[in-house]
Amino acid sequence: MRAAGTACGANSVAVVIPCHRAQRSDGSMGGYAYGIERKKVLRAREGVGE
């Protein structure tokens, strides 16, 4: 989990490498380096639920 979080946090091309698709093991969204609102928009645009 920590490795995935670290990799997502260091991702400078977040839209190309889709770290916004990562979610917590309990199904909740978790954080996003560019803000949770942007993560929600990206996921909704792709048809991925919350």
JSON list of N, CA and C in Angstrom, two decimals:
[
{"chain": "A", "resi": 1, "resn": "MET", "atom": "N", "xyz": [0.82, -1.19, 0.00]},
{"chain": "A", "resi": 1, "resn": "MET", "atom": "CA", "xyz": [0.00, 0.00, 0.00]},
{"chain": "A", "resi": 1, "resn": "MET", "atom": "C", "xyz": [0.87, 1.25, 0.00]},
{"chain": "A", "resi": 2, "resn": "ARG", "atom": "N", "xyz": [1.90, 1.24, 0.81]},
{"chain": "A", "resi": 2, "resn": "ARG", "atom": "CA", "xyz": [2.75, 2.44, 0.87]},
{"chain": "A", "resi": 2, "resn": "ARG", "atom": "C", "xyz": [3.47, 2.67, -0.45]},
{"chain": "A", "resi": 3, "resn": "ALA", "atom": "N", "xyz": [3.93, 1.60, -1.08]},
{"chain": "A", "resi": 3, "resn": "ALA", "atom": "CA", "xyz": [4.63, 1.75, -2.36]},
{"chain": "A", "resi": 3, "resn": "ALA", "atom": "C", "xyz": [3.70, 2.32, -3.41]},
{"chain": "A", "resi": 4, "resn": "ALA", "atom": "N", "xyz": [2.47, 1.84, -3.45]},
{"chain": "A", "resi": 4, "resn": "ALA", "atom": "CA", "xyz": [1.51, 2.36, -4.42]},
{"chain": "A", "resi": 4, "resn": "ALA", "atom": "C", "xyz": [1.20, 3.83, -4.14]},
{"chain": "A", "resi": 5, "resn": "GLY", "atom": "N", "xyz": [1.02, 4.18, -2.89]},
{"chain": "A", "resi": 5, "resn": "GLY", "atom": "CA", "xyz": [0.75, 5.57, -2.52]},
{"chain": "A", "resi": 5, "resn": "GLY", "atom": "C", "xyz": [1.91, 6.48, -2.86]},
{"chain": "A", "resi": 6, "resn": "THR", "atom": "N", "xyz": [3.13, 6.02, -2.62]},
{"chain": "A", "resi": 6, "resn": "THR", "atom": "CA", "xyz": [4.31, 6.80, -2.93]},
{"chain": "A", "resi": 6, "resn": "THR", "atom": "C", "xyz": [4.43, 7.00, -4.44]},
{"chain": "A", "resi": 7, "resn": "ALA", "atom": "N", "xyz": [4.20, 5.94, -5.20]},
{"chain": "A", "resi": 7, "resn": "ALA", "atom": "CA", "xyz": [4.28, 6.03, -6.66]},
{"chain": "A", "resi": 7, "resn": "ALA", "atom": "C", "xyz": [3.23, 7.00, -7.20]},
{"chain": "A", "resi": 8, "resn": "CYS", "atom": "N", "xyz": [2.02, 6.91, -6.69]},
{"chain": "A", "resi": 8, "resn": "CYS", "atom": "CA", "xyz": [0.95, 7.81, -7.14]},
{"chain": "A", "resi": 8, "resn": "CYS", "atom": "C", "xyz": [1.27, 9.25, -6.77]},
{"chain": "A", "resi": 9, "resn": "GLY", "atom": "N", "xyz": [1.81, 9.46, -5.60]},
{"chain": "A", "resi": 9, "resn": "GLY", "atom": "CA", "xyz": [2.14, 10.81, -5.15]},
{"chain": "A", "resi": 9, "resn": "GLY", "atom": "C", "xyz": [3.25, 11.45, -5.97]},
{"chain": "A", "resi": 10, "resn": "ALA", "atom": "N", "xyz": [4.15, 10.63, -6.51]},
{"chain": "A", "resi": 10, "resn": "ALA", "atom": "CA", "xyz": [5.27, 11.14, -7.31]},
{"chain": "A", "resi": 10, "resn": "ALA", "atom": "C", "xyz": [4.94, 11.22, -8.80]},
{"chain": "A", "resi": 11, "resn": "ASN", "atom": "N", "xyz": [3.76, 10.83, -9.17]},
{"chain": "A", "resi": 11, "resn": "ASN", "atom": "CA", "xyz": [3.36, 10.78, -10.57]},
{"chain": "A", "resi": 11, "resn": "ASN", "atom": "C", "xyz": [3.15, 12.20, -11.10]},
{"chain": "A", "resi": 12, "resn": "SER", "atom": "N", "xyz": [4.01, 12.63, -12.02]},
{"chain": "A", "resi": 12, "resn": "SER", "atom": "CA", "xyz": [3.91, 13.98, -12.57]},
{"chain": "A", "resi": 12, "resn": "SER", "atom": "C", "xyz": [3.02, 14.06, -13.81]},
{"chain": "A", "resi": 13, "resn": "VAL", "atom": "N", "xyz": [2.58, 12.92, -14.30]},
{"chain": "A", "resi": 13, "resn": "VAL", "atom": "CA", "xyz": [1.68, 12.88, -15.46]},
{"chain": "A", "resi": 13, "resn": "VAL", "atom": "C", "xyz": [0.43, 12.10, -15.07]},
{"chain": "A", "resi": 14, "resn": "ALA", "atom": "N", "xyz": [-0.27, 12.61, -14.10]},
{"chain": "A", "resi": 14, "resn": "ALA", "atom": "CA", "xyz": [-1.35, 11.89, -13.44]},
{"chain": "A", "resi": 14, "resn": "ALA", "atom": "C", "xyz": [-2.49, 11.48, -14.36]},
{"chain": "A", "resi": 15, "resn": "VAL", "atom": "N", "xyz": [-2.77, 12.24, -15.39]},
{"chain": "A", "resi": 15, "resn": "VAL", "atom": "CA", "xyz": [-3.88, 11.86, -16.27]},
{"chain": "A", "resi": 15, "resn": "VAL", "atom": "C", "xyz": [-3.44, 10.74, -17.21]},
{"chain": "A", "resi": 16, "resn": "VAL", "atom": "N", "xyz": [-2.18, 10.74, -17.61]},
{"chain": "A", "resi": 16, "resn": "VAL", "atom": "CA", "xyz": [-1.66, 9.71, -18.50]},
{"chain": "A", "resi": 16, "resn": "VAL", "atom": "C", "xyz": [-1.47, 8.39, -17.78]},
{"chain": "A", "resi": 17, "resn": "ILE", "atom": "N", "xyz": [-0.91, 8.45, -16.58]},
{"chain": "A", "resi": 17, "resn": "ILE", "atom": "CA", "xyz": [-0.76, 7.27, -15.72]},
{"chain": "A", "resi": 17, "resn": "ILE", "atom": "C", "xyz": [-1.85, 7.38, -14.67]},
{"chain": "A", "resi": 18, "resn": "PRO", "atom": "N", "xyz": [-2.89, 6.57, -14.79]},
{"chain": "A", "resi": 18, "resn": "PRO", "atom": "CA", "xyz": [-4.14, 6.79, -14.06]},
{"chain": "A", "resi": 18, "resn": "PRO", "atom": "C", "xyz": [-4.12, 6.45, -12.57]},
{"chain": "A", "resi": 19, "resn": "CYS", "atom": "N", "xyz": [-3.33, 7.19, -11.80]},
{"chain": "A", "resi": 19, "resn": "CYS", "atom": "CA", "xyz": [-3.33, 6.94, -10.36]},
{"chain": "A", "resi": 19, "resn": "CYS", "atom": "C", "xyz": [-4.63, 7.39, -9.71]},
{"chain": "A", "resi": 20, "resn": "HIS", "atom": "N", "xyz": [-5.44, 8.18, -10.40]},
{"chain": "A", "resi": 20, "resn": "HIS", "atom": "CA", "xyz": [-6.74, 8.60, -9.86]},
{"chain": "A", "resi": 20, "resn": "HIS", "atom": "C", "xyz": [-7.70, 7.42, -9.74]},
{"chain": "A", "resi": 21, "resn": "ARG", "atom": "N", "xyz": [-7.36, 6.29, -10.34]},
{"chain": "A", "resi": 21, "resn": "ARG", "atom": "CA", "xyz": [-8.20, 5.10, -10.24]},
{"chain": "A", "resi": 21, "resn": "ARG", "atom": "C", "xyz": [-7.96, 4.32, -8.95]},
{"chain": "A", "resi": 22, "resn": "ALA", "atom": "N", "xyz": [-6.87, 4.61, -8.26]},
{"chain": "A", "resi": 22, "resn": "ALA", "atom": "CA", "xyz": [-6.54, 3.89, -7.03]},
{"chain": "A", "resi": 22, "resn": "ALA", "atom": "C", "xyz": [-7.58, 4.21, -5.95]},
{"chain": "A", "resi": 23, "resn": "GLN", "atom": "N", "xyz": [-7.93, 3.20, -5.18]},
{"chain": "A", "resi": 23, "resn": "GLN", "atom": "CA", "xyz": [-8.84, 3.41, -4.07]},
{"chain": "A", "resi": 23, "resn": "GLN", "atom": "C", "xyz": [-8.38, 2.57, -2.89]},
{"chain": "A", "resi": 24, "resn": "ARG", "atom": "N", "xyz": [-8.88, 2.88, -1.73]},
{"chain": "A", "resi": 24, "resn": "ARG", "atom": "CA", "xyz": [-8.52, 2.15, -0.51]},
{"chain": "A", "resi": 24, "resn": "ARG", "atom": "C", "xyz": [-9.14, 0.76, -0.51]},
{"chain": "A", "resi": 25, "resn": "SER", "atom": "N", "xyz": [-8.59, -0.11, 0.30]},
{"chain": "A", "resi": 25, "resn": "SER", "atom": "CA", "xyz": [-9.08, -1.49, 0.34]},
{"chain": "A", "resi": 25, "resn": "SER", "atom": "C", "xyz": [-10.51, -1.58, 0.85]},
{"chain": "A", "resi": 26, "resn": "ASP", "atom": "N", "xyz": [-10.98, -0.56, 1.57]},
{"chain": "A", "resi": 26, "resn": "ASP", "atom": "CA", "xyz": [-12.37, -0.59, 2.04]},
{"chain": "A", "resi": 26, "resn": "ASP", "atom": "C", "xyz": [-13.34, -0.02, 0.99]},
{"chain": "A", "resi": 27, "resn": "GLY", "atom": "N", "xyz": [-12.81, 0.36, -0.18]},
{"chain": "A", "resi": 27, "resn": "GLY", "atom": "CA", "xyz": [-13.64, 0.86, -1.26]},
{"chain": "A", "resi": 27, "resn": "GLY", "atom": "C", "xyz": [-13.77, 2.37, -1.30]},
{"chain": "A", "resi": 28, "resn": "SER", "atom": "N", "xyz": [-13.31, 3.06, -0.26]},
{"chain": "A", "resi": 28, "resn": "SER", "atom": "CA", "xyz": [-13.39, 4.52, -0.27]},
{"chain": "A", "resi": 28, "resn": "SER", "atom": "C", "xyz": [-12.32, 5.10, -1.20]},
{"chain": "A", "resi": 29, "resn": "MET", "atom": "N", "xyz": [-12.49, 6.36, -1.56]},
{"chain": "A", "resi": 29, "resn": "MET", "atom": "CA", "xyz": [-11.61, 6.96, -2.55]},
{"chain": "A", "resi": 29, "resn": "MET", "atom": "C", "xyz": [-10.19, 7.19, -2.10]},
{"chain": "A", "resi": 30, "resn": "GLY", "atom": "N", "xyz": [-9.99, 7.64, -0.90]},
{"chain": "A", "resi": 30, "resn": "GLY", "atom": "CA", "xyz": [-8.64, 7.99, -0.45]},
{"chain": "A", "resi": 30, "resn": "GLY", "atom": "C", "xyz": [-8.24, 9.35, -0.99]},
{"chain": "A", "resi": 31, "resn": "GLY", "atom": "N", "xyz": [-6.99, 9.71, -0.82]},
{"chain": "A", "resi": 31, "resn": "GLY", "atom": "CA", "xyz": [-6.52, 11.02, -1.24]},
{"chain": "A", "resi": 31, "resn": "GLY", "atom": "C", "xyz": [-6.07, 11.05, -2.69]},
{"chain": "A", "resi": 32, "resn": "TYR", "atom": "N", "xyz": [-5.66, 12.24, -3.12]},
{"chain": "A", "resi": 32, "resn": "TYR", "atom": "CA", "xyz": [-5.17, 12.44, -4.48]},
{"chain": "A", "resi": 32, "resn": "TYR", "atom": "C", "xyz": [-4.30, 13.69, -4.45]},
{"chain": "A", "resi": 33, "resn": "ALA", "atom": "N", "xyz": [-3.13, 13.60, -5.05]},
{"chain": "A", "resi": 33, "resn": "ALA", "atom": "CA", "xyz": [-2.17, 14.71, -4.99]},
{"chain": "A", "resi": 33, "resn": "ALA", "atom": "C", "xyz": [-2.71, 16.02, -5.56]},
{"chain": "A", "resi": 34, "resn": "TYR", "atom": "N", "xyz": [-3.64, 15.92, -6.51]},
{"chain": "A", "resi": 34, "resn": "TYR", "atom": "CA", "xyz": [-4.18, 17.12, -7.16]},
{"chain": "A", "resi": 34, "resn": "TYR", "atom": "C", "xyz": [-5.54, 17.52, -6.62]},
{"chain": "A", "resi": 35, "resn": "GLY", "atom": "N", "xyz": [-5.93, 16.93, -5.50]},
{"chain": "A", "resi": 35, "resn": "GLY", "atom": "CA", "xyz": [-7.18, 17.28, -4.85]},
{"chain": "A", "resi": 35, "resn": "GLY", "atom": "C", "xyz": [-8.28, 16.27, -5.12]},
{"chain": "A", "resi": 36, "resn": "ILE", "atom": "N", "xyz": [-9.06, 16.02, -4.11]},
{"chain": "A", "resi": 36, "resn": "ILE", "atom": "CA", "xyz": [-10.11, 15.00, -4.17]},
{"chain": "A", "resi": 36, "resn": "ILE", "atom": "C", "xyz": [-11.19, 15.38, -5.19]},
{"chain": "A", "resi": 37, "resn": "GLU", "atom": "N", "xyz": [-11.46, 16.67, -5.36]},
{"chain": "A", "resi": 37, "resn": "GLU", "atom": "CA", "xyz": [-12.47, 17.09, -6.33]},
{"chain": "A", "resi": 37, "resn": "GLU", "atom": "C", "xyz": [-12.04, 16.74, -7.76]},
{"chain": "A", "resi": 38, "resn": "ARG", "atom": "N", "xyz": [-10.77, 16.95, -8.06]},
{"chain": "A", "resi": 38, "resn": "ARG", "atom": "CA", "xyz": [-10.27, 16.59, -9.39]},
{"chain": "A", "resi": 38, "resn": "ARG", "atom": "C", "xyz": [-10.33, 15.08, -9.59]},
{"chain": "A", "resi": 39, "resn": "LYS", "atom": "N", "xyz": [-10.03, 14.32, -8.54]},
{"chain": "A", "resi": 39, "resn": "LYS", "atom": "CA", "xyz": [-10.11, 12.87, -8.62]},
{"chain": "A", "resi": 39, "resn": "LYS", "atom": "C", "xyz": [-11.55, 12.43, -8.92]},
{"chain": "A", "resi": 40, "resn": "LYS", "atom": "N", "xyz": [-12.51, 13.06, -8.26]},
{"chain": "A", "resi": 40, "resn": "LYS", "atom": "CA", "xyz": [-13.92, 12.73, -8.50]},
{"chain": "A", "resi": 40, "resn": "LYS", "atom": "C", "xyz": [-14.32, 13.02, -9.93]},
{"chain": "A", "resi": 41, "resn": "VAL", "atom": "N", "xyz": [-13.86, 14.14, -10.47]},
{"chain": "A", "resi": 41, "resn": "VAL", "atom": "CA", "xyz": [-14.19, 14.51, -11.85]},
{"chain": "A", "resi": 41, "resn": "VAL", "atom": "C", "xyz": [-13.59, 13.51, -12.82]},
{"chain": "A", "resi": 42, "resn": "LEU", "atom": "N", "xyz": [-12.32, 13.17, -12.64]},
{"chain": "A", "resi": 42, "resn": "LEU", "atom": "CA", "xyz": [-11.67, 12.22, -13.53]},
{"chain": "A", "resi": 42, "resn": "LEU", "atom": "C", "xyz": [-12.36, 10.86, -13.49]},
{"chain": "A", "resi": 43, "resn": "ARG", "atom": "N", "xyz": [-12.69, 10.40, -12.28]},
{"chain": "A", "resi": 43, "resn": "ARG", "atom": "CA", "xyz": [-13.35, 9.10, -12.14]},
{"chain": "A", "resi": 43, "resn": "ARG", "atom": "C", "xyz": [-14.76, 9.13, -12.76]},
{"chain": "A", "resi": 44, "resn": "ALA", "atom": "N", "xyz": [-15.48, 10.21, -12.57]},
{"chain": "A", "resi": 44, "resn": "ALA", "atom": "CA", "xyz": [-16.83, 10.32, -13.15]},
{"chain": "A", "resi": 44, "resn": "ALA", "atom": "C", "xyz": [-16.75, 10.36, -14.67]},
{"chain": "A", "resi": 45, "resn": "ARG", "atom": "N", "xyz": [-15.75, 11.04, -15.20]},
{"chain": "A", "resi": 45, "resn": "ARG", "atom": "CA", "xyz": [-15.57, 11.12, -16.65]},
{"chain": "A", "resi": 45, "resn": "ARG", "atom": "C", "xyz": [-15.33, 9.74, -17.25]},
{"chain": "A", "resi": 46, "resn": "GLU", "atom": "N", "xyz": [-14.70, 8.86, -16.48]},
{"chain": "A", "resi": 46, "resn": "GLU", "atom": "CA", "xyz": [-14.42, 7.51, -16.94]},
{"chain": "A", "resi": 46, "resn": "GLU", "atom": "C", "xyz": [-15.53, 6.52, -16.58]},
{"chain": "A", "resi": 47, "resn": "GLY", "atom": "N", "xyz": [-16.54, 7.00, -15.87]},
{"chain": "A", "resi": 47, "resn": "GLY", "atom": "CA", "xyz": [-17.64, 6.12, -15.48]},
{"chain": "A", "resi": 47, "resn": "GLY", "atom": "C", "xyz": [-17.32, 5.23, -14.31]},
{"chain": "A", "resi": 48, "resn": "VAL", "atom": "N", "xyz": [-16.34, 5.63, -13.48]},
{"chain": "A", "resi": 48, "resn": "VAL", "atom": "CA", "xyz": [-15.96, 4.87, -12.29]},
{"chain": "A", "resi": 48, "resn": "VAL", "atom": "C", "xyz": [-16.71, 5.46, -11.09]},
{"chain": "A", "resi": 49, "resn": "GLY", "atom": "N", "xyz": [-17.37, 4.62, -10.32]},
{"chain": "A", "resi": 49, "resn": "GLY", "atom": "CA", "xyz": [-18.12, 5.09, -9.15]},
{"chain": "A", "resi": 49, "resn": "GLY", "atom": "C", "xyz": [-17.22, 5.55, -8.04]},
{"chain": "A", "resi": 50, "resn": "GLU", "atom": "N", "xyz": [-17.82, 6.16, -7.04]},
{"chain": "A", "resi": 50, "resn": "GLU", "atom": "CA", "xyz": [-17.07, 6.65, -5.89]},
{"chain": "A", "resi": 50, "resn": "GLU", "atom": "C", "xyz": [-16.63, 5.56, -4.99]}
]
